[in-house]
PDB file of C-alpha atoms in Angstrom:
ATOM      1  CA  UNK D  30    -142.902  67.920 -31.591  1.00 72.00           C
ATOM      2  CA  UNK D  31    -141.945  71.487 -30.460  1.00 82.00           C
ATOM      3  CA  UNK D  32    -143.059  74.171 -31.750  1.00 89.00           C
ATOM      4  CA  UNK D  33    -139.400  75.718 -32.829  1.00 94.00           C
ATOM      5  CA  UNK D  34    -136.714  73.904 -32.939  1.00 95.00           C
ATOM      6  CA  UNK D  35    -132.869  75.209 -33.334  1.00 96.00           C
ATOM      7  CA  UNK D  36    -129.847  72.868 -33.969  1.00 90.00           C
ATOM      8  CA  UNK D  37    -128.605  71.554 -30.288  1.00 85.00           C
ATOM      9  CA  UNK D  38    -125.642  73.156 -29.707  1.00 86.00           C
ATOM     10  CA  UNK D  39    -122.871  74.093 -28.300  1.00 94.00           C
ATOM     11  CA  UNK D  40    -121.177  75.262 -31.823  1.00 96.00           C
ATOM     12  CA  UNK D  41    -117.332  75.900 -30.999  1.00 97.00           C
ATOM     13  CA  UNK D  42    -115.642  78.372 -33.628  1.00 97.00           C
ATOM     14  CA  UNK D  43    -112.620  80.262 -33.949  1.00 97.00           C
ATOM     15  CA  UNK D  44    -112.531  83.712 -34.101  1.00 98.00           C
ATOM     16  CA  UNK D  45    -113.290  84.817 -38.318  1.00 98.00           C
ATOM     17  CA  UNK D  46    -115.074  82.006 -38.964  1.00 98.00           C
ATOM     18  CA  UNK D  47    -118.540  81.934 -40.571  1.00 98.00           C
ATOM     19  CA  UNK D  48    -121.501  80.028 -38.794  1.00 97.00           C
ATOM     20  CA  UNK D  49    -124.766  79.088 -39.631  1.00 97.00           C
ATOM     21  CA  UNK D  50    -127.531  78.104 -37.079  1.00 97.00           C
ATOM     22  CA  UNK D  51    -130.829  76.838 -38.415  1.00 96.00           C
ATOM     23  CA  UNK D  52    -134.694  76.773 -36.963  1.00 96.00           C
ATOM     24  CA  UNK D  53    -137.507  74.746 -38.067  1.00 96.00           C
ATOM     25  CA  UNK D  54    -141.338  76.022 -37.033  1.00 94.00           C
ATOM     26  CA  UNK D  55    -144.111  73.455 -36.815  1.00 92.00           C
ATOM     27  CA  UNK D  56    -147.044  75.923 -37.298  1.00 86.00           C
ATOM     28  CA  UNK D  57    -147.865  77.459 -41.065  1.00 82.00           C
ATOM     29  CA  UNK D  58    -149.776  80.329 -39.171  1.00 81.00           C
ATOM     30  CA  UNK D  59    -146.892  81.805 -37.855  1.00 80.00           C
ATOM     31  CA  UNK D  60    -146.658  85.504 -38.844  1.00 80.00           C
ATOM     32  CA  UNK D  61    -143.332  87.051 -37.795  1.00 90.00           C
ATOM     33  CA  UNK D  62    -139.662  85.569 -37.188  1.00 93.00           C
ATOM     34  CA  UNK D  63    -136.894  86.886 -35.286  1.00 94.00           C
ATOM     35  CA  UNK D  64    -133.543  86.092 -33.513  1.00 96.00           C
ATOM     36  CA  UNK D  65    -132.521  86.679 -30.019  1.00 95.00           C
ATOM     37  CA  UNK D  66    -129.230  87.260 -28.622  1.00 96.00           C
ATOM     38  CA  UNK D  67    -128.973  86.139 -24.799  1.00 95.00           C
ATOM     39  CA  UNK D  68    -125.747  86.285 -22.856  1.00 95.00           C
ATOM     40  CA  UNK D  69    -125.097  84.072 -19.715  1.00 91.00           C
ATOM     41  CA  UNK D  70    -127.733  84.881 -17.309  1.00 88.00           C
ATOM     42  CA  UNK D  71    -129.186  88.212 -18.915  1.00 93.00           C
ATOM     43  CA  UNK D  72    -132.508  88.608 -20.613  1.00 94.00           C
ATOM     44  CA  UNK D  73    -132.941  88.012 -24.255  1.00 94.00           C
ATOM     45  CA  UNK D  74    -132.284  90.656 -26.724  1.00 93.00           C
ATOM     46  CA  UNK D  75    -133.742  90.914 -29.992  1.00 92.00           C
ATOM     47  CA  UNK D  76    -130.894  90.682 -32.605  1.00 95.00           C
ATOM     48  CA  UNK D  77    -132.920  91.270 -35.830  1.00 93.00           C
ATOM     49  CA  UNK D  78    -135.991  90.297 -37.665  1.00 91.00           C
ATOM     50  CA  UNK D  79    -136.149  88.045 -40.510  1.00 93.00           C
ATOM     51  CA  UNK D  80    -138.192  88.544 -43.447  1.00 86.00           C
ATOM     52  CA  UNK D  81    -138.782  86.451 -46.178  1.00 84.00           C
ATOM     53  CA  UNK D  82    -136.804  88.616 -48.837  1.00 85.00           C
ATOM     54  CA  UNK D  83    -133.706  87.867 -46.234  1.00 86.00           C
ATOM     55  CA  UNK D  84    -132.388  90.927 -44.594  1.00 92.00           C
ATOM     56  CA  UNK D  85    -128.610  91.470 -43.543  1.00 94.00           C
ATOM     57  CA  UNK D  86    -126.955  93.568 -40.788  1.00 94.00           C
ATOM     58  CA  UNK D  87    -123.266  94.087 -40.813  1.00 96.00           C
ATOM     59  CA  UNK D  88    -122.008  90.624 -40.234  1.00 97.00           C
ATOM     60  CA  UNK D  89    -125.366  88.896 -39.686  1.00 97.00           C
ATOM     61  CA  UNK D  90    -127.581  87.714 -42.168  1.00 97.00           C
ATOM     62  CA  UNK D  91    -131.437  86.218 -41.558  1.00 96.00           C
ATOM     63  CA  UNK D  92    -133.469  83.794 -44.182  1.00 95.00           C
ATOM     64  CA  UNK D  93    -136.946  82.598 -44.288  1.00 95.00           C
ATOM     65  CA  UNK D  94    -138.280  79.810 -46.220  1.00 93.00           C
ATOM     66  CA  UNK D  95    -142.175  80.248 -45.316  1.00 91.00           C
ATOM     67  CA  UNK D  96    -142.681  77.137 -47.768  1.00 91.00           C
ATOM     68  CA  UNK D  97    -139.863  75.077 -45.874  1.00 93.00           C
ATOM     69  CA  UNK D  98    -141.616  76.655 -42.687  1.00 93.00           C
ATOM     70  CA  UNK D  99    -137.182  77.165 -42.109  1.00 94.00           C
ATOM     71  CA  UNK D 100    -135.360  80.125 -40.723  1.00 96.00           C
ATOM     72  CA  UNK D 101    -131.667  80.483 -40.465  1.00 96.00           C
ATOM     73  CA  UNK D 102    -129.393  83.011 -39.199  1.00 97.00           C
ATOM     74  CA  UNK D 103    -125.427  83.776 -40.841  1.00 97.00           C
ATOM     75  CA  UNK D 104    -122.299  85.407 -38.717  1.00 98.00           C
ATOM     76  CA  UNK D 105    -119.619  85.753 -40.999  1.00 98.00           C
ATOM     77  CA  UNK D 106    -115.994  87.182 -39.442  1.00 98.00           C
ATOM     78  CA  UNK D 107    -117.369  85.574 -35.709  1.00 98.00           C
ATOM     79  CA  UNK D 108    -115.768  87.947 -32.896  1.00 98.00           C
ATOM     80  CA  UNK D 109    -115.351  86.802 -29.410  1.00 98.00           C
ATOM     81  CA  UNK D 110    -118.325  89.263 -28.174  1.00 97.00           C
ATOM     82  CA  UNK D 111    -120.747  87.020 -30.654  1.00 98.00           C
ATOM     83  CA  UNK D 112    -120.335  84.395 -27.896  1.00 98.00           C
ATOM     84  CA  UNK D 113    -124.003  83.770 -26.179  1.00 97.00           C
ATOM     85  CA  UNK D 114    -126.930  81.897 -26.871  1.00 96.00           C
ATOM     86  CA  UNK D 115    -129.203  82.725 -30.409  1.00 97.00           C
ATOM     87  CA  UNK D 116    -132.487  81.965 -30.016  1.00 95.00           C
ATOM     88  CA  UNK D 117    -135.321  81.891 -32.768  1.00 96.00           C
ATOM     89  CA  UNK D 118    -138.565  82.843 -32.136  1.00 95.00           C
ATOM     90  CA  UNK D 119    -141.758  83.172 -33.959  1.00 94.00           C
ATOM     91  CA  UNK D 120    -144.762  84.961 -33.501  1.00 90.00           C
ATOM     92  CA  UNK D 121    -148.616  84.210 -33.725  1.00 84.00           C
ATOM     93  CA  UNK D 122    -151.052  86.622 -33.429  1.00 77.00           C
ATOM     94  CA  UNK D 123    -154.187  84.348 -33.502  1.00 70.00           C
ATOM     95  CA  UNK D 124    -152.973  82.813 -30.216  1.00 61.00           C
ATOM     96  CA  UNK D 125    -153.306  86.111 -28.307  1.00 65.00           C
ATOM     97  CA  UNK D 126    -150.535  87.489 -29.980  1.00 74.00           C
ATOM     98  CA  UNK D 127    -147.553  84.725 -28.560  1.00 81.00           C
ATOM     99  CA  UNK D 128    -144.085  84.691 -29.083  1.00 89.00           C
ATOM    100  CA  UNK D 129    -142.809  81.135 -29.067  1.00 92.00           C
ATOM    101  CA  UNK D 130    -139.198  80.568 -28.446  1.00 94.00           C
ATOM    102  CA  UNK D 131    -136.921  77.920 -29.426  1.00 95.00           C
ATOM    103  CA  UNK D 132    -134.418  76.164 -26.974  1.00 94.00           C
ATOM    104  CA  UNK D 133    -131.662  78.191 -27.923  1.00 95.00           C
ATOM    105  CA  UNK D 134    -128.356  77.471 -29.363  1.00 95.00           C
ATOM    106  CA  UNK D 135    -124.719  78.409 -27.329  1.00 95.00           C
ATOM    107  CA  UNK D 136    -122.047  79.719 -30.225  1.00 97.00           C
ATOM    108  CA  UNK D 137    -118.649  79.753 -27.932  1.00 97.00           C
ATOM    109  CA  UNK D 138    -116.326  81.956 -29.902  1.00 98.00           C
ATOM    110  CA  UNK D 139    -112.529  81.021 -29.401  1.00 96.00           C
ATOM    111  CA  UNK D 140    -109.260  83.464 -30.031  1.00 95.00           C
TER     112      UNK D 140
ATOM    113  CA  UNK B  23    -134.413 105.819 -18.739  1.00 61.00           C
ATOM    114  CA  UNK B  24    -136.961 104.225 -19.426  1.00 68.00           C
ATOM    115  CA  UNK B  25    -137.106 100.239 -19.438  1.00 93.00           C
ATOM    116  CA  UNK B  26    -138.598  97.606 -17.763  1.00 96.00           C
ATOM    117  CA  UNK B  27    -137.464  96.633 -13.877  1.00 96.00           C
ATOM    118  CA  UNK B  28    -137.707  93.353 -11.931  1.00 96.00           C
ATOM    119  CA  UNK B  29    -136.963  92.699  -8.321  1.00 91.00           C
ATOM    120  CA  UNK B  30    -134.749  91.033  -6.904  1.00 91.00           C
ATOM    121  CA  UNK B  31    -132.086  89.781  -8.689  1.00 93.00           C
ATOM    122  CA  UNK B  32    -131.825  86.573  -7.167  1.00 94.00           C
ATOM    123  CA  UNK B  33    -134.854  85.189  -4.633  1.00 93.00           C
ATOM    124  CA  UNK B  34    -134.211  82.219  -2.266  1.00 93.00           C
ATOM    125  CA  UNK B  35    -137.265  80.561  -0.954  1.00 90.00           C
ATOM    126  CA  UNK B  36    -137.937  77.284   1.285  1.00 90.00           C
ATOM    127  CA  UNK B  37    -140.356  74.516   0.046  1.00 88.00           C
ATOM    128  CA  UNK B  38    -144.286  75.314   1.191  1.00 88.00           C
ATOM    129  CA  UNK B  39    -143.433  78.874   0.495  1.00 91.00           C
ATOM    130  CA  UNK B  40    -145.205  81.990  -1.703  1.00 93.00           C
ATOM    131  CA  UNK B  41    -143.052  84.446  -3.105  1.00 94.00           C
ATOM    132  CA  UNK B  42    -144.313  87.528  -4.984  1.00 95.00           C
ATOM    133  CA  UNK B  43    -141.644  88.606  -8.247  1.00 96.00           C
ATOM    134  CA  UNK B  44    -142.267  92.422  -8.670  1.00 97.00           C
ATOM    135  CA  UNK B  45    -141.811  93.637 -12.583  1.00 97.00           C
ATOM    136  CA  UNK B  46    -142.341  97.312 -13.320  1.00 97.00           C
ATOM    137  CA  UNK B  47    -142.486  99.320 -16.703  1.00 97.00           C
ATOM    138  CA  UNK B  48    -142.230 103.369 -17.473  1.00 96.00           C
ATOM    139  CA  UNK B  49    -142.513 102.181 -21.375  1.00 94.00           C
ATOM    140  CA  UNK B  50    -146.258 103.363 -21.106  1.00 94.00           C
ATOM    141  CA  UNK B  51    -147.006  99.794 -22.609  1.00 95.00           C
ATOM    142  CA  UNK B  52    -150.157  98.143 -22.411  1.00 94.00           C
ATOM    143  CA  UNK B  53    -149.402  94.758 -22.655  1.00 93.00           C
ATOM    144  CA  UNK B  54    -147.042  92.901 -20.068  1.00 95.00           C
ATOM    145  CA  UNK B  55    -146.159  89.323 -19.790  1.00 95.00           C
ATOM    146  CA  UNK B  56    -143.920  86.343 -17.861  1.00 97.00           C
ATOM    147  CA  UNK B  57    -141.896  84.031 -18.702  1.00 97.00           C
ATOM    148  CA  UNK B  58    -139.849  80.664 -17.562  1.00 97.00           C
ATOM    149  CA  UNK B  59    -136.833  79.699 -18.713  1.00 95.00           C
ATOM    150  CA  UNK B  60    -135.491  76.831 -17.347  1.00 93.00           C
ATOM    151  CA  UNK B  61    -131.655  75.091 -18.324  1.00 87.00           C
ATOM    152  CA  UNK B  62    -130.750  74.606 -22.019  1.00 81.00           C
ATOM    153  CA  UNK B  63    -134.664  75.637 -22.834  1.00 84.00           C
ATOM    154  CA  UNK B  64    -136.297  78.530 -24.416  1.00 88.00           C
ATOM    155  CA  UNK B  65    -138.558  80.820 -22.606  1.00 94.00           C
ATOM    156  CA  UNK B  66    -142.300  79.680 -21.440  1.00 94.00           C
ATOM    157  CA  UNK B  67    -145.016  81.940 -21.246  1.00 94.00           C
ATOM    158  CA  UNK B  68    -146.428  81.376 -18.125  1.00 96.00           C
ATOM    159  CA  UNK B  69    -149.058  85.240 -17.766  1.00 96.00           C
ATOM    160  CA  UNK B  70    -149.967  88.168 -20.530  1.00 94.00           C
ATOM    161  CA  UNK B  71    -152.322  91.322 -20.007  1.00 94.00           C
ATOM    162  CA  UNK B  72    -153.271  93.115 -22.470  1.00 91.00           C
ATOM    163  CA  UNK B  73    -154.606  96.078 -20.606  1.00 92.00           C
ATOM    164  CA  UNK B  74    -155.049  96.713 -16.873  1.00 95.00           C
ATOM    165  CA  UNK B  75    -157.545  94.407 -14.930  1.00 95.00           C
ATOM    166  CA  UNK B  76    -157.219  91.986 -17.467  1.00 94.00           C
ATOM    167  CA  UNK B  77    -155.113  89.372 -17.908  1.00 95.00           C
ATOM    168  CA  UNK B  78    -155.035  85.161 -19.819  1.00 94.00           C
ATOM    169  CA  UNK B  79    -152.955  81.942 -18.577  1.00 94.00           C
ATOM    170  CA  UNK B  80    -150.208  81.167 -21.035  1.00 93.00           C
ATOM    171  CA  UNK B  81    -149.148  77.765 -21.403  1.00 91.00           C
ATOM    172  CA  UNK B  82    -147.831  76.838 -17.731  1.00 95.00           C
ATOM    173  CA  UNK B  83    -150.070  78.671 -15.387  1.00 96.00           C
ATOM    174  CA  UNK B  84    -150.137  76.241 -13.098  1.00 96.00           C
ATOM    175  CA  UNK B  85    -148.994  77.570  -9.767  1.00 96.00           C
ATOM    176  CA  UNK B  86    -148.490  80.993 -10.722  1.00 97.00           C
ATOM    177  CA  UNK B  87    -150.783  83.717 -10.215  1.00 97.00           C
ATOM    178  CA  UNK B  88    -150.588  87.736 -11.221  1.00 98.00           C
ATOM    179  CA  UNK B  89    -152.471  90.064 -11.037  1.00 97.00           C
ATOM    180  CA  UNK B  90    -152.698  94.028 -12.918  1.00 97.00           C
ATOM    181  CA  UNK B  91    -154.065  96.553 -10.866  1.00 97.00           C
ATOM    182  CA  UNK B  92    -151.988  99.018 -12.942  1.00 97.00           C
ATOM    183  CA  UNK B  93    -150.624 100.112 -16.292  1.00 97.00           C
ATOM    184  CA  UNK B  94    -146.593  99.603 -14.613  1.00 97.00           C
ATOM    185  CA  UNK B  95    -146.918  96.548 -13.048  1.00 98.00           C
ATOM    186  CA  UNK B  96    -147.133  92.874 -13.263  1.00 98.00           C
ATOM    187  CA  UNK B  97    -146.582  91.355 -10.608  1.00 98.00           C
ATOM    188  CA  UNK B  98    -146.071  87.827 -10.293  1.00 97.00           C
ATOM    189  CA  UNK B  99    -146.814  85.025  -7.805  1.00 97.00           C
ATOM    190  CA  UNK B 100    -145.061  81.981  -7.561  1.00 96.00           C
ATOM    191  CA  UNK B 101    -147.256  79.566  -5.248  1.00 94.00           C
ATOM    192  CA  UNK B 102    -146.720  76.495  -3.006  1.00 89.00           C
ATOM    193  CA  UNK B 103    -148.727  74.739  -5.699  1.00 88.00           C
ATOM    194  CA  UNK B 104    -145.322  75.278  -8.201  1.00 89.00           C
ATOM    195  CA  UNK B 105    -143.964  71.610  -8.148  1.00 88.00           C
ATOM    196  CA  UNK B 106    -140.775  73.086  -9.527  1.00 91.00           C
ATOM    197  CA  UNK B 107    -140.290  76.590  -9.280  1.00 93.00           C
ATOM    198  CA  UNK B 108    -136.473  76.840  -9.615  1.00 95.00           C
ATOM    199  CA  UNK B 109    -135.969  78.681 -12.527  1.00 96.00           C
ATOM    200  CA  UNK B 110    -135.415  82.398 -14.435  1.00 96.00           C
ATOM    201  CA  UNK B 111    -138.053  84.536 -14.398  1.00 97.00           C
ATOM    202  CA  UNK B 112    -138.854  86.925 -17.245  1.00 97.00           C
ATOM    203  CA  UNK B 113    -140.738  89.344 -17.428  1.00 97.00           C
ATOM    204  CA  UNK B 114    -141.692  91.476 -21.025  1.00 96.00           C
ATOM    205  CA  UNK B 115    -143.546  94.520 -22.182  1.00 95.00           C
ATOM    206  CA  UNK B 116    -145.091  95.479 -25.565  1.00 93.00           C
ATOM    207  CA  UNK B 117    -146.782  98.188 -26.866  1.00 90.00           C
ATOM    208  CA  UNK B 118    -150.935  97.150 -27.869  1.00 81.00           C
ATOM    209  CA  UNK B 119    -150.643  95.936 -31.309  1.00 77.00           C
ATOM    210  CA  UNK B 120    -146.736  95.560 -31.307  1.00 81.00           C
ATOM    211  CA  UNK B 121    -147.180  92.295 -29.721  1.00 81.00           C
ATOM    212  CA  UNK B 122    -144.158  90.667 -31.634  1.00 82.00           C
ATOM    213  CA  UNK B 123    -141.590  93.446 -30.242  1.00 86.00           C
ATOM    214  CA  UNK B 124    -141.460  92.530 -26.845  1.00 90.00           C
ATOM    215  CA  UNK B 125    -138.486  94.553 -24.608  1.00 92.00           C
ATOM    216  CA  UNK B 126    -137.398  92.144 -21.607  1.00 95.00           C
ATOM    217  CA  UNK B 127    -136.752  92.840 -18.069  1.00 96.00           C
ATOM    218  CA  UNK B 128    -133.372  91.786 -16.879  1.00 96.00           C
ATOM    219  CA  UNK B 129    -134.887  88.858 -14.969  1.00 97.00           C
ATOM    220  CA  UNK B 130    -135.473  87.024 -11.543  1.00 97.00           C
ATOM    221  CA  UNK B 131    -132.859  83.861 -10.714  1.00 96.00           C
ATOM    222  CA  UNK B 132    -135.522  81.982  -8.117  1.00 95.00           C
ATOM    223  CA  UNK B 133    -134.192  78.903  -6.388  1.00 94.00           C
ATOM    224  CA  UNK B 134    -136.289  76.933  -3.513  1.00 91.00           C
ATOM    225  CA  UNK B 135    -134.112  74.900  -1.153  1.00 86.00           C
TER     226      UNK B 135
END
């Protein structure tokens, strides 16, 4: 089983829509969440943290379910520039402090 | 500006062959890793140091090699003993004790005909 998982993708939207992608994390010791933007053949960029009180910015919105060991990330009003790859990733610090990334999923955003 | 720097861009190699991925930092971070990302997959840590001289195999090592000799660099080497080296390199820095906010390089596209 790998460590994160992320819903397989490629999620196809219009432009406005909402979206939700979801992450599952195998180990209870994790410490600290995040998600990653990365566009076609760049590096990953981090897009925001996610605590467990949920935290929103603009248009995007982050949960965590540390009892559901579940993290999920919301885009309302999707533009075409959302289009890349999200990937969650989780930190653990007793494994020489290791972040461990999911597999990514695509969100194409149509006009 | 500062920010992390990794050369080349793109790297063409022939089977049997070593090639040496250069990543450089002005950050003034101690810690420094690399990664692999390969198709449809998240990243792989492959190297981390901590501090200089030091450094600890991730989870694919195997055929890779680095070394830290100072504070800015990482360099890393990608050996004939890589059974499949085609890939995207990464390569990361973090501040000590900020280990979770690692700030990526904009990576190396390696492909061995």
């Amino acid at each position: 089983r790998k460590e994160v998982e992320q819903d397989p993708g490629p999620f196809n939207v219009p432009e406005g829509a909402t979206v939700a992608f979801n992450c599952t994390y195998s180990n209870s010791a994790s410490q600290s969440f995040f998600w990653y933007r990365q566009d076609c053949r760049k590096e990953p960029k981090l897009l925001m943290s996610v605590y467990s009180s949920g935290n929103e910015d603009g248009r995007f919105t982050a949960q965590l379910n540390r009892a559901s060991q579940y993290i999920s990330l919301l885009i309302r009003d999707s533009k075409l520039s959302d289009s890349a790859t999200y990937l969650c990733v989780v930190f653990q610090y007793n494994q020489g402090g290791k972040l461990i990334f999911g597999q990514g999923t695509e969100l194409s955003v149509k006009p | 500006d500062g920010g992390i720097t990794q050369s080349p861009k793109y790297l063409f190699r022939k089977e049997g062959q070593n090639v040496t991925l250069s990543c450089e930092q002005n950050l003034n971070h101690d810690a420094m890793y690399w990664y692999r990302q390969d198709p449809g997959q998240g990243l792989r840590l492959i190297y981390y140091s901590q501090i200089v001289n030091d450094f600890q195999k991730g989870d694919i090592a195997e055929g890779y090699s680095v070394s830290r000799e100072k504070k800015e660099s990482f360099p890393l080497t990608v050996t004939s003993a890589q059974k499949n080296p085609t890939a995207f390199y990464l390569c990361a820095s973090s501040d000590r004790d900020r280990y979770n906010e690692q700030f990526f390089g904009p990576g190396t596209r390696l492909t061995v005909l």
